[in-house]
Short mmCIF file of C-alpha atoms in Angstrom, two decimals:
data_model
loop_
_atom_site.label_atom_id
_atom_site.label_comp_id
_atom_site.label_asym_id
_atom_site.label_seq_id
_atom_site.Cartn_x
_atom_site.Cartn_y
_atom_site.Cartn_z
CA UNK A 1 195.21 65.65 43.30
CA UNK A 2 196.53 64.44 40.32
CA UNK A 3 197.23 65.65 36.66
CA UNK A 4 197.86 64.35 33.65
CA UNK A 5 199.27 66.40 30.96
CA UNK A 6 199.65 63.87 27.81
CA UNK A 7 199.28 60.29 27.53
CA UNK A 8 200.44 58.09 24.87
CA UNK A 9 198.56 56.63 21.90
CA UNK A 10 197.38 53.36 22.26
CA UNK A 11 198.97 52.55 18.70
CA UNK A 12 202.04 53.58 17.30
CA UNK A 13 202.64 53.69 13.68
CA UNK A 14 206.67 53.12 13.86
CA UNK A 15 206.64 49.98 12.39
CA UNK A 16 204.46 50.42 9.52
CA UNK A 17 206.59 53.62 8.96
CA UNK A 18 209.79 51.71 9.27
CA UNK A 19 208.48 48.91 6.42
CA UNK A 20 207.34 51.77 4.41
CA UNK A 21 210.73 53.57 4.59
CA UNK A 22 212.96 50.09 3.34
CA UNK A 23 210.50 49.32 0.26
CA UNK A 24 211.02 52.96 -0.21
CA UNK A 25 214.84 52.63 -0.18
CA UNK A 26 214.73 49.81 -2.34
CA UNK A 27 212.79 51.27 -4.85
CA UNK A 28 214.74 54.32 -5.10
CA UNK A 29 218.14 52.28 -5.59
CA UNK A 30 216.34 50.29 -8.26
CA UNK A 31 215.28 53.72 -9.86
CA UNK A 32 219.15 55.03 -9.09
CA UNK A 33 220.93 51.93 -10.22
CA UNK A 34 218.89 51.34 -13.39
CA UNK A 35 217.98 47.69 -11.66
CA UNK A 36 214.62 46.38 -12.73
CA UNK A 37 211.78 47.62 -14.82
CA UNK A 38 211.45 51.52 -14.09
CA UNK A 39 207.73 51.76 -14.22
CA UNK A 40 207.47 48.84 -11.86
CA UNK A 41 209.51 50.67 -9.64
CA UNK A 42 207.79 53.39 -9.58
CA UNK A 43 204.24 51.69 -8.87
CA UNK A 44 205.65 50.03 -6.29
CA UNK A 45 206.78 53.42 -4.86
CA UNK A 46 203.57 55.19 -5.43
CA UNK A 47 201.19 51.74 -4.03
CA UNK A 48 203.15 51.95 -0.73
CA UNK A 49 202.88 55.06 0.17
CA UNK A 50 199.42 55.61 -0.75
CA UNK A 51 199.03 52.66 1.65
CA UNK A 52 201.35 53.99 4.33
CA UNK A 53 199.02 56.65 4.16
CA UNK A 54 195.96 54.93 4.20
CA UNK A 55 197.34 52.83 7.35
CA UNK A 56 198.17 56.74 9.31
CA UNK A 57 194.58 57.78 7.90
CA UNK A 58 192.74 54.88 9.26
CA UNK A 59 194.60 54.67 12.64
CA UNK A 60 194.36 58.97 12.91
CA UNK A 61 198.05 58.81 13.11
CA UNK A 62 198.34 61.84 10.53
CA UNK A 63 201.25 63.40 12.55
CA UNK A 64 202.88 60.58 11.68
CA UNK A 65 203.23 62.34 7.70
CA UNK A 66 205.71 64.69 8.92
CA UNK A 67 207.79 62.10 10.16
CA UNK A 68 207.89 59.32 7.59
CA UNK A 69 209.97 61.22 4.85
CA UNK A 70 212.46 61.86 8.12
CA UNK A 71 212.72 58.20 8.53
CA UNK A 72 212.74 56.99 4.84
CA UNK A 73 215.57 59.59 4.13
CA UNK A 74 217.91 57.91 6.93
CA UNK A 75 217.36 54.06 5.73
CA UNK A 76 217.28 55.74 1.23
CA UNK A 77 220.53 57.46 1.86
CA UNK A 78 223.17 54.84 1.74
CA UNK A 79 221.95 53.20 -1.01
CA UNK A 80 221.40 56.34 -2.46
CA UNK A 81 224.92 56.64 -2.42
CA UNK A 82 225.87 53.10 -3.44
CA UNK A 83 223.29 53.29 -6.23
CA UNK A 84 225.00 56.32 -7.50
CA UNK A 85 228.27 54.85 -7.83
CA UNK A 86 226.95 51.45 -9.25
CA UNK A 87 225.53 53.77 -12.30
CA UNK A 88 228.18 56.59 -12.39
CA UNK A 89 231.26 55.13 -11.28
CA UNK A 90 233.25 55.41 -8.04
CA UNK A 91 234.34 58.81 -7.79
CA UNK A 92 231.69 60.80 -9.98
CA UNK A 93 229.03 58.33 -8.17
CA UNK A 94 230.18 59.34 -4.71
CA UNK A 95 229.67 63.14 -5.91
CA UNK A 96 226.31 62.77 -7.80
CA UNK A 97 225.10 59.88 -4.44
CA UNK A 98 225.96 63.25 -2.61
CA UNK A 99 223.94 65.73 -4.39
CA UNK A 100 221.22 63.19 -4.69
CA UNK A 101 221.40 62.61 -0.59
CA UNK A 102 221.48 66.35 -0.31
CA UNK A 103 219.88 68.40 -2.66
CA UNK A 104 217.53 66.38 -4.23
CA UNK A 105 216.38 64.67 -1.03
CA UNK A 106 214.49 67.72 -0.75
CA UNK A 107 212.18 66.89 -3.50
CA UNK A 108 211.95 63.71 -2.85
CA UNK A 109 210.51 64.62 1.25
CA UNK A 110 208.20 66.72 -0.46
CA UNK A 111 206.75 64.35 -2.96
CA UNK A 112 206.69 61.69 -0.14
CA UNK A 113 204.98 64.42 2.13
CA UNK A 114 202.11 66.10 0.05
CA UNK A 115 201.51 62.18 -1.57
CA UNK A 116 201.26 61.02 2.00
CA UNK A 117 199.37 63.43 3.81
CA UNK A 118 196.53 63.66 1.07
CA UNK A 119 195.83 59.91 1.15
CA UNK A 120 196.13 60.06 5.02
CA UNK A 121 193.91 62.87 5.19
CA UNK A 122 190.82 61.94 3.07
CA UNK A 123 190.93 58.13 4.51
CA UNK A 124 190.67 59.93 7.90
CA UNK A 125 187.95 62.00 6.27
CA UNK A 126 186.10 59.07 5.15
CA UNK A 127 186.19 57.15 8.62
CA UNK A 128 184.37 60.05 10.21
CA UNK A 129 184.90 60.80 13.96
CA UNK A 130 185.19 58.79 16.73
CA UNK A 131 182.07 57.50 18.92
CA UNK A 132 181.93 59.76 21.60
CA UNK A 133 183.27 58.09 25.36
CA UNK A 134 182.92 59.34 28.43
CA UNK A 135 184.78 62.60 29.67
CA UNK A 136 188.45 61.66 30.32
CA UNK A 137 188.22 64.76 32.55
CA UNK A 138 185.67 64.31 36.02
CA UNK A 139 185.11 67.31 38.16
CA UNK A 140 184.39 67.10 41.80
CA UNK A 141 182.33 70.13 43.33
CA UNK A 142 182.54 70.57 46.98
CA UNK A 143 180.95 68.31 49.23
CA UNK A 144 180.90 65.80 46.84
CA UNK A 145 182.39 62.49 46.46
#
């Protein structure tokens, strides 16, 4: 007799989450820093994480949403920090990188959330469902087999 509880997907979406997350970084230490045209920046921002979420969508990865911001905060925080103290100086830097690692991260996970998980979720709309397969599960009444 055997059972099998979970399996894994057949493909991940860590790597396209990963990219997403250091173009993400690097566009918020541009935007921090005052490096670079700002409304460049910020299309860059917005046209890779619409197709981050497009990618999730298209692959039915959606759980994946909940995740990225997780993931983009841990590669956007240092050079949240450095950013910070490029603009503001050392010490007041270090204090406002802080606040901006902290307190306005949670902004930022939201935006990156609710931007991600609407693209994801009306790309997955739009792909429809999957062709049907055959039953992963087979029962066996007795006598047979």
């Amino acid at each position: 007799m055997v059972f099998s509880l979970g399996g894994r997907a057949r493909q991940g979406a860590t790597g396209a989450v990963v990219v997403w997350a250091v173009v993400t970084a690097v566009v918020l230490f541009m935007l921090e820093a005052h490096v670079g045209p700002r409304r460049g920046a910020e299309w860059v921002g917005c046209f890779a994480t619409a197709l981050l979420g497009g990618y999730l969508g298209w692959r039915r990865r959606v759980g994946a949403v909940f995740f990225a911001p997780l993931v983009s905060w841990f590669f956007s925080w240092p050079l949240l920090l450095i950013a910070a103290m490029i603009h503001d100086g050392p010490v007041s830097g270090f204090f406002v990188g802080l606040f901006l690692i902290t307190i306005g991260w949670v902004a930022v996970g939201a935006v990156e959330l609710i931007w991600l998980g609407a693209v994801a979720l009306v790309v997955r709309a739009l792909r429809g469902q999957r062709t049907p397969r055959d039953p992963s599960v087979v029962v066996y009444g007795p006598g047979e087999r």
